[in-house]
PDB file of C-alpha atoms in Angstrom:
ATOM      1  CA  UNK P   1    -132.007  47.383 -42.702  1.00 39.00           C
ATOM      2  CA  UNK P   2    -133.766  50.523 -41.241  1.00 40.00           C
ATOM      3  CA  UNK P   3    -132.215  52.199 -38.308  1.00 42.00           C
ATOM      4  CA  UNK P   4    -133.202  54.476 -35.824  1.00 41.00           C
ATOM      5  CA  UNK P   5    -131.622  57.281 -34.741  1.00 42.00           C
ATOM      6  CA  UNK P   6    -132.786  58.466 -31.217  1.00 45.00           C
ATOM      7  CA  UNK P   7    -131.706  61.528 -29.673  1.00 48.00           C
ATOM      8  CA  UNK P   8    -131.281  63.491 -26.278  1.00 46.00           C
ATOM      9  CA  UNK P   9    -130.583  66.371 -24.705  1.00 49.00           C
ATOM     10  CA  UNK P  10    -127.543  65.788 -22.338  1.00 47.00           C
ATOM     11  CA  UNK P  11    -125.084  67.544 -19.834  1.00 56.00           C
ATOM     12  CA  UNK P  12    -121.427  66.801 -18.937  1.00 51.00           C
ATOM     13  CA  UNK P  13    -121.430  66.382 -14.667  1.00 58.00           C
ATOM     14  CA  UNK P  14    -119.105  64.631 -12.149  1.00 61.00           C
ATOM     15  CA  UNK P  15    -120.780  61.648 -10.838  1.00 62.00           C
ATOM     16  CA  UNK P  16    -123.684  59.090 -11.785  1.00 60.00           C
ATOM     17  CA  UNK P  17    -124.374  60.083 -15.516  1.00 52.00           C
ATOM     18  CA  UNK P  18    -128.229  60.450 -16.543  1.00 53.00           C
ATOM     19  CA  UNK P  19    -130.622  61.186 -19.624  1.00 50.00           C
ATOM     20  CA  UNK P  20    -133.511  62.547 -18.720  1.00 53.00           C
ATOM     21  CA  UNK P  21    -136.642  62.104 -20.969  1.00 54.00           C
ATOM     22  CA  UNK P  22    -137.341  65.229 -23.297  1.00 54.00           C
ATOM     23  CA  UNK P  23    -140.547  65.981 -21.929  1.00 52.00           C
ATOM     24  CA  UNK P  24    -143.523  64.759 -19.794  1.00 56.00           C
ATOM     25  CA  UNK P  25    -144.911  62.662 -22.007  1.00 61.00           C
ATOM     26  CA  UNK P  26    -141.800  60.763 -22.698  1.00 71.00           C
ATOM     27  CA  UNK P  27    -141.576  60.106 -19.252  1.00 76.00           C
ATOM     28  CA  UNK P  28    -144.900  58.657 -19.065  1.00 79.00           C
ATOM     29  CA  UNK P  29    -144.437  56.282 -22.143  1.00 80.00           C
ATOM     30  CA  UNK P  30    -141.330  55.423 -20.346  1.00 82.00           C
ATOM     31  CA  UNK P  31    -142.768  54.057 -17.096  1.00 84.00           C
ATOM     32  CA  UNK P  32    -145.695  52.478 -19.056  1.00 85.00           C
ATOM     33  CA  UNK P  33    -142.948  50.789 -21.059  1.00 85.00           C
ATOM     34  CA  UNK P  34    -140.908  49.749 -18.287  1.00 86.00           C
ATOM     35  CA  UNK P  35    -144.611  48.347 -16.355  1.00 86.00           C
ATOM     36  CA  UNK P  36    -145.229  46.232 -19.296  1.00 86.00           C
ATOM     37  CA  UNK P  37    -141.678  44.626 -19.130  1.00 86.00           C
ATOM     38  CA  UNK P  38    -141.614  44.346 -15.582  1.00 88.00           C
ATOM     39  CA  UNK P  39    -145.463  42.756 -15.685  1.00 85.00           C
ATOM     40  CA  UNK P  40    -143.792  39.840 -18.365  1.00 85.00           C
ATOM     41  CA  UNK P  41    -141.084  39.125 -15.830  1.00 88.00           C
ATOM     42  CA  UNK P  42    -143.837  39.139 -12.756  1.00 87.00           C
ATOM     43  CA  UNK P  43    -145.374  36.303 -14.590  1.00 87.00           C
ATOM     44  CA  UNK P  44    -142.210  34.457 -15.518  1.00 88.00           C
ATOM     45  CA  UNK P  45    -140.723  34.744 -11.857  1.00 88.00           C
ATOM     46  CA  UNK P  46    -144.741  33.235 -10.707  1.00 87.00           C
ATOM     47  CA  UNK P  47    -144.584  30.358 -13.339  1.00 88.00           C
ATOM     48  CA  UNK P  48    -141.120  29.755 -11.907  1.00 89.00           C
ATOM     49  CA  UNK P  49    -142.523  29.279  -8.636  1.00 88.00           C
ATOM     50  CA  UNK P  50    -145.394  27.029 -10.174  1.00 88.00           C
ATOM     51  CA  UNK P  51    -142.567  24.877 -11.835  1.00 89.00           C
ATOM     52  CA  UNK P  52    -140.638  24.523  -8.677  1.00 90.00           C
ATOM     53  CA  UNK P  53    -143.564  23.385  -6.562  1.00 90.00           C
ATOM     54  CA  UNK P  54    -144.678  21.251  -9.378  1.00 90.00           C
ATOM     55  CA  UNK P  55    -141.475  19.672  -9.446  1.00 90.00           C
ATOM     56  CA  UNK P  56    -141.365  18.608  -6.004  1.00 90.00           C
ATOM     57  CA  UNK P  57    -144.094  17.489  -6.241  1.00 88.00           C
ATOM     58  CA  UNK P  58    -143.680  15.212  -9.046  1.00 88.00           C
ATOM     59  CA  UNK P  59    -140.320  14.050  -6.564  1.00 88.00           C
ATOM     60  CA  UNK P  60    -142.885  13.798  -3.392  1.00 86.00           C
ATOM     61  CA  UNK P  61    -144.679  10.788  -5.725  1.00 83.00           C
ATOM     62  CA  UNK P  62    -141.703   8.728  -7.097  1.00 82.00           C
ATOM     63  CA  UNK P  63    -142.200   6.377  -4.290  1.00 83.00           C
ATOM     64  CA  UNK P  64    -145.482   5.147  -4.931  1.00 81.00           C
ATOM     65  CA  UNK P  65    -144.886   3.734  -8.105  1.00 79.00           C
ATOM     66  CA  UNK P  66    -142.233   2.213  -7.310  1.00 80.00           C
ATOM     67  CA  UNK P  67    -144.087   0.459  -3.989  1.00 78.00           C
ATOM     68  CA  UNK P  68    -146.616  -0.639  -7.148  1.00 77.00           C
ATOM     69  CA  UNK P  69    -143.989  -2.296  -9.233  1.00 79.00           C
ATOM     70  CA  UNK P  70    -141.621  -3.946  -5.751  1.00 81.00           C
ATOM     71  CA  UNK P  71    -144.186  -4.551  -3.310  1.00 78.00           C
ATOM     72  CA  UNK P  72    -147.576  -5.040  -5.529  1.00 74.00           C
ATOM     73  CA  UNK P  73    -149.263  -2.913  -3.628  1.00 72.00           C
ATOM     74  CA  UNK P  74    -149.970   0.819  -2.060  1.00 73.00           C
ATOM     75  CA  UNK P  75    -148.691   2.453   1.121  1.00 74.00           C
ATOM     76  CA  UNK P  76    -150.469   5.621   0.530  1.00 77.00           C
ATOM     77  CA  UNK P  77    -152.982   6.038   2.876  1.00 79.00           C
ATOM     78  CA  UNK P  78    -156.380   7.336   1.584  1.00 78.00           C
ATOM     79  CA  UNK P  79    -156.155  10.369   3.912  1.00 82.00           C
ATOM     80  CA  UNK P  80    -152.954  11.394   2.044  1.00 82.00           C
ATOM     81  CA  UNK P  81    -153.992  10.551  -1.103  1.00 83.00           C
ATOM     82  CA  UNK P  82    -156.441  13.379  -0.854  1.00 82.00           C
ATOM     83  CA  UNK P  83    -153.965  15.616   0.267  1.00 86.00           C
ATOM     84  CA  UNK P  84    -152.346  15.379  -2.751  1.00 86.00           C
ATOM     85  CA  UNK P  85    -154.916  15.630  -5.014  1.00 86.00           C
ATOM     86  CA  UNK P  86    -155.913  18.780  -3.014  1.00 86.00           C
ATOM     87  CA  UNK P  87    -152.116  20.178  -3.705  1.00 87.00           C
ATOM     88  CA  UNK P  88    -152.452  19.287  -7.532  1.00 87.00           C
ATOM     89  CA  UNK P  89    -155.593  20.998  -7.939  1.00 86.00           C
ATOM     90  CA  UNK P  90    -154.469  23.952  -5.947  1.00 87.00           C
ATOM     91  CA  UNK P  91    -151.359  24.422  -8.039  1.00 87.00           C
ATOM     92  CA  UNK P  92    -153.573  24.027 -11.468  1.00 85.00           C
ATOM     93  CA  UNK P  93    -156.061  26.592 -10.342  1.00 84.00           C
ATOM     94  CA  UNK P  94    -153.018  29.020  -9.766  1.00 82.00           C
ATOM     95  CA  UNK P  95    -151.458  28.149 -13.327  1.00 81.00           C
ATOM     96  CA  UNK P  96    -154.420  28.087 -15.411  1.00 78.00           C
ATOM     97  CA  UNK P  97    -157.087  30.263 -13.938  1.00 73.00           C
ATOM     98  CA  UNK P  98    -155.817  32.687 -11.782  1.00 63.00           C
ATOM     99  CA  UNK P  99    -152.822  33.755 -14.350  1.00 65.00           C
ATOM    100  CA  UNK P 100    -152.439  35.483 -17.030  1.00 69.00           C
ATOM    101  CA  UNK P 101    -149.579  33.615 -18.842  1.00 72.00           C
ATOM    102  CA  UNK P 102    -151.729  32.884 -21.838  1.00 71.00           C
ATOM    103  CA  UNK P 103    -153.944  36.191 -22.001  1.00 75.00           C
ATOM    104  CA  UNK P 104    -153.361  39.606 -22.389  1.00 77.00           C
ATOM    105  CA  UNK P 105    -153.879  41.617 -19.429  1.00 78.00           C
ATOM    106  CA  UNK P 106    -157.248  44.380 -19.931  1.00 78.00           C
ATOM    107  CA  UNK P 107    -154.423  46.880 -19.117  1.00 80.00           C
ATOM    108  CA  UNK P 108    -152.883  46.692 -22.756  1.00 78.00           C
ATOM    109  CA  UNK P 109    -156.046  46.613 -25.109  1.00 78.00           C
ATOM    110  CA  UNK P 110    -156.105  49.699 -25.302  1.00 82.00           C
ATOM    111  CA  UNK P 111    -152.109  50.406 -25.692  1.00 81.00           C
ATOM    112  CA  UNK P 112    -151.149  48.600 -28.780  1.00 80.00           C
ATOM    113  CA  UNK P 113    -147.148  49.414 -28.468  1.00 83.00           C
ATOM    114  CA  UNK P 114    -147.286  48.720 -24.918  1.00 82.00           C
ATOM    115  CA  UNK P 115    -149.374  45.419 -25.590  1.00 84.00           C
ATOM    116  CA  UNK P 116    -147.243  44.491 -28.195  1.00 84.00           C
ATOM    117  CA  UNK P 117    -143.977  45.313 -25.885  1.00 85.00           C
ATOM    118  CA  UNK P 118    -145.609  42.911 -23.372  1.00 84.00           C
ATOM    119  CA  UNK P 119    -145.998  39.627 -26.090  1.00 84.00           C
ATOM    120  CA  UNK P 120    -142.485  40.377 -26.618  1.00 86.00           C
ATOM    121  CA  UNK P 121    -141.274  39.629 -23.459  1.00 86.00           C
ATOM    122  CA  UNK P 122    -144.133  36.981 -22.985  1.00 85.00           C
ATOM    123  CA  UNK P 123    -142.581  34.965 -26.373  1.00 86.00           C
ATOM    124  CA  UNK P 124    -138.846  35.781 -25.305  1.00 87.00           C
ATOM    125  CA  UNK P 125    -139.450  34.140 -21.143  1.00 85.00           C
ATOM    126  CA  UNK P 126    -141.162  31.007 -23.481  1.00 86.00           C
ATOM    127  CA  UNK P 127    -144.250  31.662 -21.314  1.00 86.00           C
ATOM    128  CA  UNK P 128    -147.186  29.795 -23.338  1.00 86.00           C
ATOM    129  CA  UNK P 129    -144.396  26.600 -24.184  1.00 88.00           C
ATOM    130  CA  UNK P 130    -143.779  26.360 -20.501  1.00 89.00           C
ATOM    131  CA  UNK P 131    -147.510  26.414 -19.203  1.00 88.00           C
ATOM    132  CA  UNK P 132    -148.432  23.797 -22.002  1.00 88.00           C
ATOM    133  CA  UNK P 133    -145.297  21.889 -20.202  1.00 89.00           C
ATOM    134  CA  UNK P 134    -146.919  22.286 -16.866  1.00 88.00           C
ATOM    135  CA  UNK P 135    -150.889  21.407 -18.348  1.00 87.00           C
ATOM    136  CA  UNK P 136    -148.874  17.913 -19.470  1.00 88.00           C
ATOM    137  CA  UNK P 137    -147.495  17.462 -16.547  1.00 88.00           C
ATOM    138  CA  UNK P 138    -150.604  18.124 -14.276  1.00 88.00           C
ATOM    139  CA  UNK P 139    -153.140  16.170 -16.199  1.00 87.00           C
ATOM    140  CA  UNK P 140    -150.520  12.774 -15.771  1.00 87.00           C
ATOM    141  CA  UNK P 141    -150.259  13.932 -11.789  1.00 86.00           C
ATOM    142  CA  UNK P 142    -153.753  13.984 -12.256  1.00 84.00           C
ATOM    143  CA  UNK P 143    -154.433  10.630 -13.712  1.00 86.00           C
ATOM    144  CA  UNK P 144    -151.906   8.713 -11.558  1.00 83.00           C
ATOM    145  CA  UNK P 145    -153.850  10.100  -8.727  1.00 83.00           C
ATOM    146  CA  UNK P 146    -157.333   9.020  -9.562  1.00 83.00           C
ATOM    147  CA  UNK P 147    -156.326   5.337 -10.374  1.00 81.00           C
ATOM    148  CA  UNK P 148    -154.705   5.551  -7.066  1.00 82.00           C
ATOM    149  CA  UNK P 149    -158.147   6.887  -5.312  1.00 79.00           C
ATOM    150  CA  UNK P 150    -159.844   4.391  -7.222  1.00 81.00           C
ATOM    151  CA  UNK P 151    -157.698   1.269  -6.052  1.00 78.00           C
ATOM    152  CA  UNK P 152    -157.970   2.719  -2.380  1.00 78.00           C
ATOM    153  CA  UNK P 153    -161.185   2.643  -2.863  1.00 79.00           C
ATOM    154  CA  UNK P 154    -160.884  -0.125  -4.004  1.00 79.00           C
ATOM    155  CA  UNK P 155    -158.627  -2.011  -1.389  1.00 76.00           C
ATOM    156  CA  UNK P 156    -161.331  -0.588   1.229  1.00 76.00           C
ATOM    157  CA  UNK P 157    -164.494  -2.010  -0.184  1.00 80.00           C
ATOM    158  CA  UNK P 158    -162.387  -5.026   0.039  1.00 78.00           C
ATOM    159  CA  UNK P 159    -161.804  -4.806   3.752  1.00 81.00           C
ATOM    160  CA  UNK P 160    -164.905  -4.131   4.457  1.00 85.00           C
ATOM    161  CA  UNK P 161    -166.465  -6.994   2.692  1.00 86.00           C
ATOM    162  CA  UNK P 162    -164.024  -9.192   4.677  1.00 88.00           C
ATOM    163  CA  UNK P 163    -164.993  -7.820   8.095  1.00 89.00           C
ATOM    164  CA  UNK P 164    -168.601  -8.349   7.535  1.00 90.00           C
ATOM    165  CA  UNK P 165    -168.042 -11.647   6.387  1.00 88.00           C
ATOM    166  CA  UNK P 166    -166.050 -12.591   9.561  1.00 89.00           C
ATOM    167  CA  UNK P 167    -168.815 -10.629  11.589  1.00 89.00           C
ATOM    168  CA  UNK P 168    -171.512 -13.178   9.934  1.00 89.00           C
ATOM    169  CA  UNK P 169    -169.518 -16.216  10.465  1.00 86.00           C
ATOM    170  CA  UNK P 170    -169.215 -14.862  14.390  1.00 85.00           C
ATOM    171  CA  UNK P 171    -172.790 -15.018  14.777  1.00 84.00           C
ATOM    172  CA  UNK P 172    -173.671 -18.234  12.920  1.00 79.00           C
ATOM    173  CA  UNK P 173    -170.668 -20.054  15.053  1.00 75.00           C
ATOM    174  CA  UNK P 174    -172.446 -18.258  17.831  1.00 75.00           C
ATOM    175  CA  UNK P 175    -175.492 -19.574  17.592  1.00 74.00           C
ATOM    176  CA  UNK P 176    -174.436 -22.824  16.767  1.00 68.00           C
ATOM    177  CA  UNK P 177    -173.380 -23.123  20.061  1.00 66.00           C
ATOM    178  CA  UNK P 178    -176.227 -21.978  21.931  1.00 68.00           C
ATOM    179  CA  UNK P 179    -178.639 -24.635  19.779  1.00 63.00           C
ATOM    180  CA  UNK P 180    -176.735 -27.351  20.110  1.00 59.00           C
ATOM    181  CA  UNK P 181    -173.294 -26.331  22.041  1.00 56.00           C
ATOM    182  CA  UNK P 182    -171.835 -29.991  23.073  1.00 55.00           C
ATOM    183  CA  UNK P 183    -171.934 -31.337  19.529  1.00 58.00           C
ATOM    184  CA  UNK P 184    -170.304 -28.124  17.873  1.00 57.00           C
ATOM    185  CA  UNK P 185    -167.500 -28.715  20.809  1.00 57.00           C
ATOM    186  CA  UNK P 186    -167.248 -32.216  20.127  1.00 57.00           C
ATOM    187  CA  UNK P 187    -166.882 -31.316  16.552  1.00 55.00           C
ATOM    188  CA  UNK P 188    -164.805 -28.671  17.072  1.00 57.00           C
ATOM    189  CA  UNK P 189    -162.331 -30.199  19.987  1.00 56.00           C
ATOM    190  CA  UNK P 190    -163.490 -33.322  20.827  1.00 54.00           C
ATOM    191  CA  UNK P 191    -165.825 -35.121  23.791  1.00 55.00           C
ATOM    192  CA  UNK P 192    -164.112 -33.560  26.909  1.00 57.00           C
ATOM    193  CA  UNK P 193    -164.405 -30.245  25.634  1.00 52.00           C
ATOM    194  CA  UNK P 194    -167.718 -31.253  24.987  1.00 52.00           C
ATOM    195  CA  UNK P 195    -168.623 -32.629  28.637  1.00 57.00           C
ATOM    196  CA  UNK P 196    -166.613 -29.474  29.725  1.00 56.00           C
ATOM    197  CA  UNK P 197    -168.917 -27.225  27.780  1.00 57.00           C
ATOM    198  CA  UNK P 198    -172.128 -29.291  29.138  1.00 60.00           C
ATOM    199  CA  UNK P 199    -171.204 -28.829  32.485  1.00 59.00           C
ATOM    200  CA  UNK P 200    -170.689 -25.319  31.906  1.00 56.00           C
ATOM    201  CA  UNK P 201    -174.202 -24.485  30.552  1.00 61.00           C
ATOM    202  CA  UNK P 202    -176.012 -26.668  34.093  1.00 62.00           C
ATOM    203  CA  UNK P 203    -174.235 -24.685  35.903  1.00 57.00           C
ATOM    204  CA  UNK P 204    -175.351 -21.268  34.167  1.00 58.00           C
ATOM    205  CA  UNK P 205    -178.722 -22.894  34.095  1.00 62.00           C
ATOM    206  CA  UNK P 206    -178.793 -23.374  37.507  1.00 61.00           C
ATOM    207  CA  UNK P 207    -177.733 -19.772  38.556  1.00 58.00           C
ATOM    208  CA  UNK P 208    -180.336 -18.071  36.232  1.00 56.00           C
ATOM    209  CA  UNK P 209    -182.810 -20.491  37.464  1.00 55.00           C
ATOM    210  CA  UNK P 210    -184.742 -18.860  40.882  1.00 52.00           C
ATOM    211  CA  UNK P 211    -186.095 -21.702  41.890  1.00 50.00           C
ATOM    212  CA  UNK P 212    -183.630 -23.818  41.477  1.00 48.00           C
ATOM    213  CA  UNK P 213    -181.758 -21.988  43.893  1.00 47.00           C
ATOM    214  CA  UNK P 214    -184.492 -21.655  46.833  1.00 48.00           C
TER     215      UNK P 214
END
């Protein structure tokens, strides 16, 4: 094993107890050393926050599953549905494009020591294992969404089909009644409704009739 032997000027003093760098260029390489660390932790402290949202997330969807497999059917309304499609996407953008968990930042290219400090603490935080965790876990949030957009979809070209249906039947019972109107009713409820429904249409004859009223 090789060791290294560093060494520093010191002084003895009551108090906090200090080393101060050996010259100004030490100092530099320090605070370029300590940005690199402190830029690995920046991004494991933001993919914490991704995993956390994530997370709840994942929680905030347990239910409809579960409405699939008790009830047969979805409670989600489609309104929601694309609210949460709009939250996964946001939260995929922020992991995936707007990071820098898997790249190295322009910063280091040209500092090898200081780029190579960085992939250090990038590999010891687990940063690339836990963004392929999250890409997994996204693309299923992902797919259980759009089947669930699809079968609202779905469920609303279905309702819609129904409601024009009934809207056609309105209008052919409708007219029904105004061609022949007693023999529908008589049909429909028998010969006094019938003679009810007779009378009914003399006596709107008569009003609409001007003559008939002179």
């Amino acid at each position: 094993m090789i060791w290294k032997v560093n060494s520093w000027d010191f002084t003895l003093k009551k108090g906090n107890i200090r080393i101060p760098p050996q010259n100004k260029e030490n100092k530099e390489q320090l605070l370029l050393e300590k940005f690199a660390i402190s830029h690995g932790l920046m991004l494991a402290v933001q993919l914490d926050y991704c995993e956390t949202q994530l997370q709840k997330f994942i929680e905030k969807l347990a239910y409809i599953p579960e409405d699939m497999k008790t009830k047969g059917k979805m409670t989600t309304e489609p309104r929601q549905a694309v609210r949460y499609i709009g939250e996964l996407y946001d939260l995929r953008h922020r992991v995936l494009l707007e990071s820098e968990y898997m790249e190295t930042p322009e910063f280091f290219w040209n500092r090898e020591e200081l780029e190579g400090l960085f992939d250090n603490v990038r590999r010891h935080l687990e940063l690339k294992n836990r963004v392929d965790v999250m890409k997994s876990k996204l693309s299923l949030c992902i797919d259980l969404m759009d089947n669930i957009q699809e079968a609202l979809t779905h469920q609303h070209g279905a309702r819609l089909e129904w409601i024009i249906i009934i809207l056609i039947a309105s209008e052919i019972l409708i007219e029904l009644l105004r061609w022949k109107g007693a023999t529908v009713w008589a049909w429909l409820w028998g010969e006094e409704a019938a003679e009810k429904s007779d009378k009914l249409e003399q006596l709107n004859q008569e009003d609409s009739d001007p003559i008939s009223r002179d």
